[in-house]
Short mmCIF file of C-alpha atoms and ligand atoms in Angstrom, two decimals:
data_model
loop_
_atom_site.label_atom_id
_atom_site.label_comp_id
_atom_site.label_asym_id
_atom_site.label_seq_id
_atom_site.Cartn_x
_atom_site.Cartn_y
_atom_site.Cartn_z
CA UNK A 1 106.01 91.52 88.07
CA UNK A 2 106.57 92.89 84.46
CA UNK A 3 107.75 96.42 83.13
CA UNK A 4 110.94 98.28 83.57
CA UNK A 5 113.20 98.93 86.50
CA UNK A 6 111.19 101.70 87.82
CA UNK A 7 108.23 99.98 87.52
CA UNK A 8 109.83 97.07 89.50
CA UNK A 9 111.28 99.67 92.45
CA UNK A 10 107.88 100.94 92.64
CA UNK A 11 105.98 97.75 93.33
CA UNK A 12 109.21 96.47 95.67
CA UNK A 13 108.20 100.11 97.68
CA UNK A 14 104.84 99.14 98.07
CA UNK A 15 105.67 95.73 99.25
CA UNK A 16 107.81 97.14 102.12
CA UNK A 17 105.61 99.76 102.70
CA UNK A 18 102.50 97.80 103.16
CA UNK A 19 103.56 94.68 104.99
CA UNK A 20 101.40 91.71 104.92
CA UNK A 21 98.33 93.60 103.17
CA UNK A 22 98.01 91.27 99.93
CA UNK A 23 95.25 92.58 98.41
CA UNK A 24 96.46 95.85 98.01
CA UNK A 25 100.04 94.33 96.23
CA UNK A 26 97.58 92.15 94.06
CA UNK A 27 95.62 94.70 92.96
CA UNK A 28 98.85 97.29 92.25
CA UNK A 29 100.57 94.15 90.76
CA UNK A 30 97.84 94.22 88.11
CA UNK A 31 97.78 97.72 87.61
CA UNK A 32 101.93 98.23 87.07
CA UNK A 33 102.01 95.06 85.44
CA UNK A 34 99.81 97.34 82.43
CA UNK A 35 101.90 100.41 82.45
CA UNK A 36 105.23 99.63 80.81
CA UNK A 37 103.71 101.14 77.07
CA UNK A 38 102.32 103.88 78.43
CA UNK A 39 105.56 104.60 80.55
CA UNK A 40 107.30 104.53 77.48
CA UNK A 41 105.47 106.25 75.26
CA UNK A 42 104.74 109.13 77.57
CA UNK A 43 108.11 110.41 79.01
CA UNK A 44 106.78 113.69 80.64
CA UNK A 45 105.57 111.52 83.38
CA UNK A 46 109.09 110.41 84.36
CA UNK A 47 110.49 112.46 86.83
CA UNK A 48 107.11 113.82 88.52
CA UNK A 49 106.67 110.61 90.85
CA UNK A 50 103.74 109.78 89.10
CA UNK A 51 103.71 106.29 90.46
CA UNK A 52 104.90 106.66 93.73
CA UNK A 53 102.16 109.29 94.27
CA UNK A 54 99.54 107.25 92.52
CA UNK A 55 100.33 103.94 94.63
CA UNK A 56 100.49 106.14 98.07
CA UNK A 57 97.03 106.99 99.58
CA UNK A 58 96.73 111.21 99.93
CA UNK A 59 94.86 110.09 103.43
CA UNK A 60 94.14 106.93 105.65
CA UNK A 61 91.87 107.26 108.32
CA UNK A 62 91.59 104.46 110.64
CA UNK A 63 88.80 104.80 113.91
CA UNK A 64 87.15 103.02 116.58
CA UNK A 65 83.58 102.52 116.45
CA UNK A 66 81.98 102.04 119.56
CA UNK A 67 78.22 101.04 119.56
CA UNK A 68 75.80 98.73 122.37
CA UNK A 69 74.00 95.99 120.95
CA UNK A 70 70.61 94.87 121.98
CA UNK A 71 71.75 92.85 124.94
CA UNK A 72 73.27 96.29 125.99
CA UNK A 73 76.63 94.97 125.41
CA UNK A 74 79.36 97.17 124.48
CA UNK A 75 81.06 96.04 121.19
CA UNK A 76 83.97 97.95 119.49
CA UNK A 77 84.77 97.20 115.57
CA UNK A 78 87.18 99.26 113.53
CA UNK A 79 86.24 101.90 110.91
CA UNK A 80 88.72 102.73 107.65
CA UNK A 81 88.39 105.33 105.05
CA UNK A 82 91.30 105.46 102.63
CA UNK A 83 90.76 108.66 100.56
CA UNK A 84 93.51 107.38 97.71
CA UNK A 85 93.41 110.00 94.68
CA UNK A 86 91.28 113.11 93.96
CA UNK A 87 93.11 114.56 91.01
CA UNK A 88 89.89 113.83 89.11
CA UNK A 89 87.63 115.11 91.61
CA UNK A 90 86.25 114.11 95.06
CA UNK A 91 87.16 111.02 96.59
CA UNK A 92 84.76 108.49 95.58
CA UNK A 93 83.68 104.80 96.29
CA UNK A 94 81.42 102.37 98.87
CA UNK A 95 81.82 101.73 102.61
CA UNK A 96 82.11 97.58 102.92
CA UNK A 97 80.75 96.28 106.14
CA UNK A 98 82.17 92.64 106.33
CA UNK A 99 84.45 90.65 109.05
CA UNK A 100 86.91 90.47 106.79
CA UNK A 101 87.59 94.08 106.26
CA UNK A 102 90.79 95.08 106.93
CA UNK A 103 93.29 98.07 105.88
CA UNK A 104 94.59 95.98 103.42
CA UNK A 105 91.53 95.23 101.73
CA UNK A 106 89.98 98.50 102.15
CA UNK A 107 93.40 100.53 100.32
CA UNK A 108 93.09 97.48 97.32
CA UNK A 109 89.38 98.67 96.45
CA UNK A 110 90.28 102.25 97.19
CA UNK A 111 92.78 101.60 94.58
CA UNK A 112 91.32 100.16 92.37
CA UNK A 113 88.58 102.79 92.50
CA UNK A 114 90.82 105.54 91.24
CA UNK A 115 91.14 103.76 87.64
CA UNK A 116 87.28 102.68 87.57
CA UNK A 117 86.47 106.28 88.17
CA UNK A 118 88.58 107.50 85.89
CA UNK A 119 87.53 105.25 82.94
CA UNK A 120 83.72 106.62 83.47
CA UNK A 121 85.28 109.96 82.55
CA UNK A 122 82.78 111.71 85.05
CA UNK A 123 85.23 113.60 87.10
CA UNK A 124 85.34 111.61 90.32
CA UNK A 125 88.71 110.76 92.44
CA UNK A 126 89.15 107.21 94.42
CA UNK A 127 88.39 105.92 97.68
CA UNK A 128 87.11 103.25 99.79
CA UNK A 129 86.05 102.31 103.06
CA UNK A 130 84.06 100.28 105.49
CA UNK A 131 84.13 98.01 108.93
CA UNK A 132 85.13 95.02 110.44
CA UNK A 133 81.55 95.17 111.23
CA UNK A 134 79.45 91.73 110.95
CA UNK A 135 75.77 92.99 110.05
CA UNK A 136 74.50 88.83 109.58
CA UNK A 137 72.12 88.48 112.62
CA UNK A 138 71.85 91.61 113.52
CA UNK A 139 68.53 93.84 114.10
CA UNK A 140 67.70 96.67 112.51
CA UNK A 141 68.29 98.38 115.71
CA UNK A 142 71.86 97.29 116.18
CA UNK A 143 72.72 98.28 112.33
CA UNK A 144 71.30 101.95 112.69
CA UNK A 145 73.26 102.64 116.02
CA UNK A 146 76.18 100.98 114.41
CA UNK A 147 75.92 103.00 111.25
CA UNK A 148 75.17 106.32 114.02
CA UNK A 149 78.43 105.27 115.84
CA UNK A 150 80.65 105.17 112.15
CA UNK A 151 79.06 108.17 110.97
CA UNK A 152 80.02 110.27 114.51
CA UNK A 153 83.60 109.77 113.21
CA UNK A 154 83.56 109.77 109.67
CA UNK A 155 81.51 112.83 109.15
CA UNK A 156 84.02 115.14 109.45
CA UNK A 157 85.98 113.85 106.41
CA UNK A 158 83.12 113.88 104.01
CA UNK A 159 81.48 116.35 102.08
CA UNK A 160 79.61 116.91 98.29
CA UNK A 161 83.03 118.43 97.50
CA UNK A 162 85.16 116.57 99.38
CA UNK A 163 84.33 112.77 99.80
CA UNK A 164 81.23 111.35 98.49
CA UNK A 165 80.76 107.33 100.09
CA UNK A 166 78.13 105.11 98.92
CA UNK A 167 77.71 101.06 99.71
CA UNK A 168 79.23 97.89 98.93
CA UNK A 169 79.11 94.43 100.47
CA UNK A 170 76.78 94.34 103.41
CA UNK A 171 75.91 98.59 102.95
CA UNK A 172 72.87 98.84 101.10
CA UNK A 173 69.98 101.81 101.39
CA UNK A 174 69.37 101.12 104.93
CA UNK A 175 72.39 101.68 106.09
CA UNK A 176 72.97 104.80 103.74
CA UNK A 177 69.74 106.40 105.48
CA UNK A 178 70.82 105.80 108.59
CA UNK A 179 74.30 107.33 107.97
CA UNK A 180 73.02 110.17 105.93
CA UNK A 181 70.59 111.06 109.08
CA UNK A 182 73.32 110.92 111.32
CA UNK A 183 75.40 113.21 108.95
CA UNK A 184 72.69 115.69 108.61
CA UNK A 185 71.78 115.93 112.39
CA UNK A 186 75.76 116.68 113.69
CA UNK A 187 76.23 119.17 110.55
CA UNK A 188 72.68 120.72 110.60
CA UNK A 189 72.80 120.13 106.75
CA UNK A 190 70.66 118.72 103.93
CA UNK A 191 73.66 117.96 101.89
CA UNK A 192 72.43 115.33 99.75
CA UNK A 193 75.68 114.67 97.37
CA UNK A 194 77.56 113.56 100.16
CA UNK A 195 76.44 109.87 99.76
CA UNK A 196 75.17 108.14 97.06
CA UNK A 197 72.97 105.39 96.90
CA UNK A 198 70.06 107.18 98.19
CA UNK A 199 66.37 105.55 98.19
CA UNK A 200 64.72 107.44 95.23
CA UNK A 201 62.17 108.73 97.31
CA UNK A 202 64.64 111.40 98.89
CA UNK A 203 67.66 112.39 96.63
CA UNK A 204 68.73 108.83 95.39
CA UNK A 205 68.54 108.26 91.56
CA UNK A 206 67.02 105.80 89.74
CA UNK A 207 68.88 102.79 88.37
CA UNK A 208 71.70 103.54 91.42
CA UNK A 209 70.40 99.81 92.44
CA UNK A 210 70.21 98.27 89.54
CA UNK A 211 73.54 99.90 87.84
CA UNK A 212 76.30 97.54 88.97
CA UNK A 213 74.46 94.39 87.57
CA UNK A 214 72.93 96.15 84.81
CA UNK A 215 76.37 97.82 83.69
CA UNK A 216 78.63 94.50 84.19
CA UNK A 217 75.54 92.58 81.48
CA UNK A 218 75.82 95.72 79.13
CA UNK A 219 79.73 95.43 79.47
CA UNK A 220 79.72 91.72 78.44
CA UNK A 221 77.06 92.34 75.89
CA UNK A 222 79.34 94.70 74.32
CA UNK A 223 82.62 92.24 73.90
CA UNK A 224 80.24 89.44 73.00
CA UNK A 225 78.82 91.85 70.28
CA UNK A 226 82.59 92.37 68.62
CA UNK A 227 82.25 88.91 67.74
CA UNK A 228 79.08 88.95 66.26
CA UNK A 229 77.46 87.38 69.43
CA UNK A 230 75.16 88.57 72.26
CA UNK A 231 73.33 86.74 75.19
CA UNK A 232 70.49 85.54 73.03
CA UNK A 233 70.19 81.88 73.96
CA UNK A 234 73.44 81.95 76.31
CA UNK A 235 73.63 79.73 79.18
CA UNK A 236 75.08 82.05 82.35
CA UNK A 237 76.29 81.73 85.66
CA UNK A 238 76.26 84.32 88.26
CA UNK A 239 77.95 84.08 91.23
CA UNK A 240 76.89 85.75 94.73
CA UNK A 241 73.14 86.69 95.20
CA UNK A 242 74.05 90.39 96.34
CA UNK A 243 72.95 93.63 94.96
CA UNK A 244 75.36 93.16 92.01
CA UNK A 245 74.24 89.61 91.31
CA UNK A 246 70.28 89.88 91.24
CA UNK A 247 70.62 93.26 88.89
CA UNK A 248 73.13 91.04 86.71
CA UNK A 249 70.46 88.03 87.00
CA UNK A 250 67.71 90.46 85.80
CA UNK A 251 69.46 92.36 82.76
CA UNK A 252 70.22 88.51 81.43
CA UNK A 253 67.57 87.31 81.46
CA UNK A 254 65.96 90.78 79.70
CA UNK A 255 68.46 90.22 76.90
CA UNK A 256 67.21 86.65 76.33
CA UNK A 257 69.93 84.82 78.16
CA UNK A 258 69.38 82.17 81.15
CA UNK A 259 71.13 82.25 84.35
CA UNK A 260 70.94 78.66 85.27
CA UNK A 261 73.19 79.23 88.89
CA UNK A 262 74.27 81.69 91.52
CA UNK A 263 75.57 81.40 95.01
CA UNK A 264 76.03 83.09 98.20
CA UNK A 265 78.79 82.26 100.87
CA UNK A 266 77.11 78.91 101.94
CA UNK A 267 77.13 77.45 98.65
CA UNK A 268 75.17 77.37 95.23
CA UNK A 269 71.87 76.88 93.54
CA UNK A 270 71.56 75.19 89.99
CA UNK A 271 68.17 75.67 88.29
CA UNK A 272 67.92 74.58 85.00
CA UNK A 273 64.83 76.32 83.96
CA UNK A 274 66.73 79.45 84.53
CA UNK A 275 66.69 81.51 88.13
CA UNK A 276 63.39 82.82 89.07
CA UNK A 277 64.41 86.58 90.17
CA UNK A 278 61.03 86.79 91.84
CA UNK A 279 61.87 83.95 94.02
CA UNK A 280 65.73 84.81 94.42
CA UNK A 281 64.64 88.85 95.32
CA UNK A 282 62.24 86.83 98.06
CA UNK A 283 64.79 84.63 99.44
CA UNK A 284 67.66 87.48 99.90
CA UNK A 285 66.23 90.70 99.77
CA UNK A 286 62.82 90.14 101.58
CA UNK A 287 63.65 87.09 103.96
CA UNK A 288 67.44 87.90 103.90
CA UNK A 289 67.93 83.91 104.05
CA UNK A 290 70.65 81.24 102.76
CA UNK A 291 70.72 80.50 99.05
CA UNK A 292 69.66 76.68 99.80
CA UNK A 293 66.04 78.48 100.58
CA UNK A 294 65.86 78.73 96.75
CA UNK A 295 66.18 75.35 95.97
CA UNK A 296 63.61 74.17 99.03
CA UNK A 297 61.29 76.35 97.00
CA UNK A 298 61.59 75.10 93.45
CA UNK A 299 61.56 71.58 92.61
CA UNK A 300 63.76 72.23 89.18
CA UNK A 301 66.50 73.52 91.73
CA UNK A 302 69.05 72.01 93.90
CA UNK A 303 71.51 73.47 95.99
CA UNK A 304 75.46 72.08 96.66
CA UNK A 305 77.55 72.95 99.50
CA UNK A 306 80.40 71.29 98.13
CA UNK A 307 82.51 72.46 95.05
CA UNK A 308 82.05 75.96 93.08
CA UNK A 309 79.31 77.86 90.90
CA UNK A 310 81.76 77.57 88.21
CA UNK A 311 81.79 73.81 87.89
CA UNK A 312 78.00 74.55 86.24
CA UNK A 313 78.36 74.46 82.79
CA UNK A 314 78.21 78.06 80.87
CA UNK A 315 78.79 80.35 78.13
CA UNK A 316 78.83 83.53 79.89
CA UNK A 317 80.18 83.52 83.53
CA UNK A 318 80.01 86.90 86.04
CA UNK A 319 81.57 86.94 89.18
CA UNK A 320 79.69 89.03 91.39
CA UNK A 321 80.32 88.18 95.08
CA UNK A 322 83.90 88.90 95.71
CA UNK A 323 87.68 88.97 95.75
CA UNK A 324 89.80 86.26 94.75
CA UNK A 325 86.71 83.86 94.34
CA UNK A 326 87.56 82.46 91.15
CA UNK A 327 90.32 80.70 91.24
CA UNK A 328 92.84 78.68 88.87
CA UNK A 329 90.86 75.50 89.09
CA UNK A 330 87.77 77.05 88.79
CA UNK A 331 89.20 79.16 85.43
CA UNK A 332 89.99 75.52 84.25
CA UNK A 333 87.23 74.07 84.27
CA UNK A 334 85.26 76.77 83.07
CA UNK A 335 87.30 76.65 79.67
CA UNK A 336 87.04 73.12 79.56
CA UNK A 337 83.32 73.69 79.59
CA UNK A 338 83.43 76.17 76.75
CA UNK A 339 83.03 79.61 78.19
CA UNK A 340 83.34 82.55 75.71
CA UNK A 341 83.43 85.24 78.34
CA UNK A 342 83.77 87.03 81.78
CA UNK A 343 82.51 89.53 83.01
CA UNK A 344 83.82 90.97 87.00
CA UNK A 345 80.67 92.24 88.39
CA UNK A 346 82.46 92.00 91.59
CA UNK A 347 86.36 93.65 92.75
CA UNK A 348 88.89 91.65 91.77
CA UNK A 349 87.08 88.37 91.81
CA UNK A 350 89.32 86.06 89.22
CA UNK A 351 92.80 85.20 90.89
CA UNK A 352 95.81 86.42 88.63
CA UNK A 353 96.16 83.25 87.78
CA UNK A 354 92.58 82.26 86.71
CA UNK A 355 93.29 85.54 84.63
CA UNK A 356 96.01 84.27 82.78
CA UNK A 357 93.94 80.85 82.11
CA UNK A 358 91.16 83.10 80.30
CA UNK A 359 93.78 84.97 78.41
CA UNK A 360 95.48 82.15 76.85
CA UNK A 361 92.18 80.56 75.83
CA UNK A 362 91.26 83.57 74.01
CA UNK A 363 88.40 84.15 76.59
CA UNK A 364 86.95 87.71 76.33
CA UNK A 365 87.37 88.65 79.70
CA UNK A 366 85.97 92.47 80.96
CA UNK A 367 88.29 93.47 84.55
CA UNK A 368 86.10 94.89 87.36
CA UNK A 369 87.40 98.07 86.92
CA UNK A 370 85.44 98.46 83.71
CA UNK A 371 82.92 95.58 83.92
CA UNK A 372 81.58 97.20 87.02
CA UNK A 373 81.89 100.88 86.62
CA UNK A 374 78.46 101.21 86.20
CA UNK A 375 77.60 101.55 89.68
CA UNK A 376 79.92 104.38 90.25
CA UNK A 377 78.91 105.58 87.56
CA UNK A 378 75.54 105.74 88.33
CA UNK A 379 76.56 107.56 91.77
CA UNK A 380 77.98 110.06 89.55
CA UNK A 381 74.37 110.77 88.14
CA UNK A 382 72.88 111.10 90.99
CA UNK A 383 75.77 113.65 92.24
CA UNK A 384 74.65 115.65 89.03
CA UNK A 385 71.06 115.45 89.77
CA UNK A 386 71.36 116.36 93.54
CA UNK A 387 73.81 119.48 92.36
CA UNK A 388 70.84 120.58 90.11
CA UNK A 389 68.08 119.78 92.29
CA UNK A 390 66.69 117.54 89.40
CA UNK A 391 65.41 114.42 89.12
CA UNK A 392 65.39 112.02 85.67
CA UNK A 393 63.17 108.84 85.01
CA UNK A 394 64.17 105.58 85.01
CA UNK A 395 64.61 105.35 80.99
CA UNK A 396 67.06 108.40 80.84
CA UNK A 397 68.74 107.22 83.59
CA UNK A 398 69.24 104.04 82.28
CA UNK A 399 69.88 105.34 78.79
CA UNK A 400 72.94 107.45 80.73
CA UNK A 401 74.35 104.24 81.80
CA UNK A 402 73.96 102.17 79.23
CA UNK A 403 76.06 105.25 77.29
CA UNK A 404 78.84 105.38 79.68
CA UNK A 405 79.28 101.23 79.54
CA UNK A 406 79.43 101.36 75.79
CA UNK A 407 82.08 104.42 76.45
CA UNK A 408 84.28 102.76 78.83
CA UNK A 409 84.29 99.26 76.41
CA UNK A 410 85.47 101.72 73.63
CA UNK A 411 87.93 103.39 75.42
CA UNK A 412 89.60 99.90 76.73
CA UNK A 413 89.51 98.43 73.37
CA UNK A 414 90.89 101.20 71.71
CA UNK A 415 93.72 101.82 73.98
CA UNK A 416 94.45 98.16 74.44
CA UNK A 417 95.21 98.17 70.50
CA UNK A 418 96.83 101.39 70.42
CA UNK A 419 99.51 100.57 73.61
CA UNK A 420 99.42 96.52 73.41
CA UNK A 421 98.50 95.81 69.79
CA UNK A 422 95.42 93.36 71.07
CA UNK A 423 92.03 95.03 71.33
CA UNK A 424 90.70 92.34 72.97
CA UNK A 425 93.23 92.95 76.29
CA UNK A 426 90.69 94.73 78.04
CA UNK A 427 92.94 94.48 81.25
CA UNK A 428 95.62 96.11 79.62
CA UNK A 429 93.42 99.11 78.20
CA UNK A 430 91.21 99.23 81.70
CA UNK A 431 94.46 99.93 83.34
CA UNK A 432 96.45 102.06 81.01
CA UNK A 433 93.16 104.25 79.80
CA UNK A 434 92.45 104.80 83.45
CA UNK A 435 96.15 105.94 84.60
CA UNK A 436 96.43 108.12 81.81
CA UNK A 437 93.74 109.99 82.65
CA UNK A 438 94.74 110.35 86.28
CA UNK A 439 98.75 110.96 85.16
CA UNK A 440 97.39 113.98 82.61
CA UNK A 441 95.34 115.67 85.83
CA UNK A 442 98.29 114.83 88.28
CA UNK A 443 100.75 116.18 86.37
CA UNK A 444 99.41 119.46 85.53
CA UNK A 445 98.07 120.03 89.42
CA UNK A 446 102.07 119.68 90.44
CA UNK A 447 103.38 117.80 93.29
CA UNK A 448 100.94 117.73 95.59
P1 NDP B 1 76.23 92.45 98.88
O1 NDP B 1 76.56 92.49 100.32
O2 NDP B 1 74.81 93.23 98.37
O3 NDP B 1 76.16 90.80 98.50
C1 NDP B 1 77.39 90.34 97.99
C2 NDP B 1 77.52 88.59 97.78
O4 NDP B 1 78.44 88.14 97.58
C3 NDP B 1 76.44 87.91 98.58
O5 NDP B 1 76.00 87.08 98.02
C4 NDP B 1 77.36 87.50 99.75
O6 NDP B 1 77.05 85.69 100.25
C5 NDP B 1 78.70 87.05 98.81
N1 NDP B 1 80.04 86.92 99.52
C6 NDP B 1 80.39 88.09 100.16
N2 NDP B 1 81.31 87.79 100.56
C7 NDP B 1 81.63 86.23 100.42
C8 NDP B 1 82.76 85.64 100.58
N3 NDP B 1 83.90 85.65 101.52
N4 NDP B 1 82.80 83.97 100.15
C9 NDP B 1 81.61 84.23 99.26
N5 NDP B 1 80.43 84.69 99.04
C10 NDP B 1 80.51 86.12 99.37
O7 NDP B 1 77.64 92.96 97.83
P2 NDP B 1 77.35 93.73 96.52
O8 NDP B 1 76.26 92.92 95.78
O9 NDP B 1 76.65 95.03 96.67
O10 NDP B 1 79.16 93.65 96.22
C11 NDP B 1 79.57 92.15 95.13
C12 NDP B 1 80.81 92.87 95.15
O11 NDP B 1 80.73 93.89 93.69
C13 NDP B 1 81.86 93.00 95.76
O12 NDP B 1 83.31 92.74 95.03
C14 NDP B 1 81.70 94.66 95.65
O13 NDP B 1 82.80 95.38 95.94
C15 NDP B 1 81.26 94.82 94.35
N6 NDP B 1 80.77 95.90 93.59
C16 NDP B 1 79.71 96.44 94.21
C17 NDP B 1 79.11 97.67 93.47
C18 NDP B 1 77.70 98.20 94.24
O14 NDP B 1 77.63 99.11 93.86
N7 NDP B 1 77.42 97.54 95.16
C19 NDP B 1 79.70 98.41 92.64
C20 NDP B 1 81.39 97.91 91.78
C21 NDP B 1 81.72 96.76 92.75
P3 NDP B 1 76.43 85.97 101.84
O15 NDP B 1 75.58 87.05 101.85
O16 NDP B 1 76.49 84.32 102.24
O17 NDP B 1 77.68 86.95 102.34
O1 2IT B 2 83.02 99.09 93.67
C1 2IT B 2 82.33 99.97 93.58
O2 2IT B 2 82.64 100.66 92.68
C2 2IT B 2 81.16 100.31 94.63
N1 2IT B 2 80.84 100.03 95.67
C3 2IT B 2 80.46 101.52 94.37
C4 2IT B 2 81.08 103.08 94.69
C5 2IT B 2 80.21 104.21 94.60
O3 2IT B 2 80.78 105.30 94.85
O4 2IT B 2 78.99 103.83 93.86
#
């Protein structure tokens, strides 16, 4: 842990008070590590307990989620919502349904979300939630009953001015539909802005589905442009094959790049002809199959269950699956193979060791808080449309997303330069810029 004695003491207290929550410790360390220069430059934040208050969630909810499976067996999962910080607006952040979900993971995600949301400049606070429910292999009716039970507890904590969830791993438009239906039934209110990621047909925003993947590619494009480069003719590797990954592939291809590999939790596929997006969507979104099915259907592709997708040589890597999926060895392999840019579509996919390898090698590195902010930014655009009872076209919404990503990129660079001297230190830039916006609001609002 770098930084002054105050920062070190705050980090020690995080570890003492949140024992065993290793992902939360990791996310907090990364942010705190960046804040020395900002705190030195702004003595007005000393003595207001800013760091101590930022690192303690405003509210943490843990609840039982009982439901009945198709065979009549009662199942019990655990639900979470961590309402981390509301200085800039209502709590905002996704829900994750995955068997690995625990309080530490929800807290790391909620903590990241505070700074990410601040960077978008769109008046949203930070929160995150989810459950250790595993949707894999569950019928549609089981998913619906689970979502209804989850919302039967969570509804009392939500509201368009209070807390606005959306999707994340394992939660897409179908789940948002079931969650919204139950919220509406319990509250007797058609409160469109209480959830984002709704289908376009009943209150959703164009581009929300594509936004995180598109946004990560826009961010990488902006980084490349600073070196007079771009995606055209570049080999790209994307990890994952879910919502973020699929639309990252789509945008890379639209910009003239070629995605040669992608993955899921069972392994990865390499397709030197370039990933066929129609086939990928059919395999993952329609059939819900394993990624090996892609290789079975395409002669130019091969599947590997061993090694990682980062063994495939590329110019640009876009990790879009999950936390800590890209470790030191992966980073070393990428650098050896000549990678020039890495942008995190997922939340915290690179370990601290891997980030250090990229930074030492001079690789352009876009941290998730900045690079994947397009998803939540478009959620905020959905909230605006809901509040105005309006609906914008795909083109208009995408233009706004592109402009937010350009602004986030510029803000990270400018802050990195002002506080550390190196405009390419996007990690410092994202953390310090997000922090300063939240700290200003928290100070103005007093000790609450
Ligand atoms: P999806 O559920 O749509 O897809 C997740 C993908 O990641 C799947 O291919 C999945 O493979 C893979 N994956 C998940 N867990 C693991 C694991 N433990 N090991 C290996 N692979 C894994 O989720 P999203 O695409 O929405 O989310 C991906 C990442 O992006 C997450 O980190 C999320 O927090 C982040 N994010 C998402 C946003 C959004 O708007 N959806 C916004 C900003 C960030 P498999 O199917 O085999 O499990
Ligand atoms: O990690 C994220 O930013 C998300 N899962 C999206 C959150 C949102 O509210 O759209």
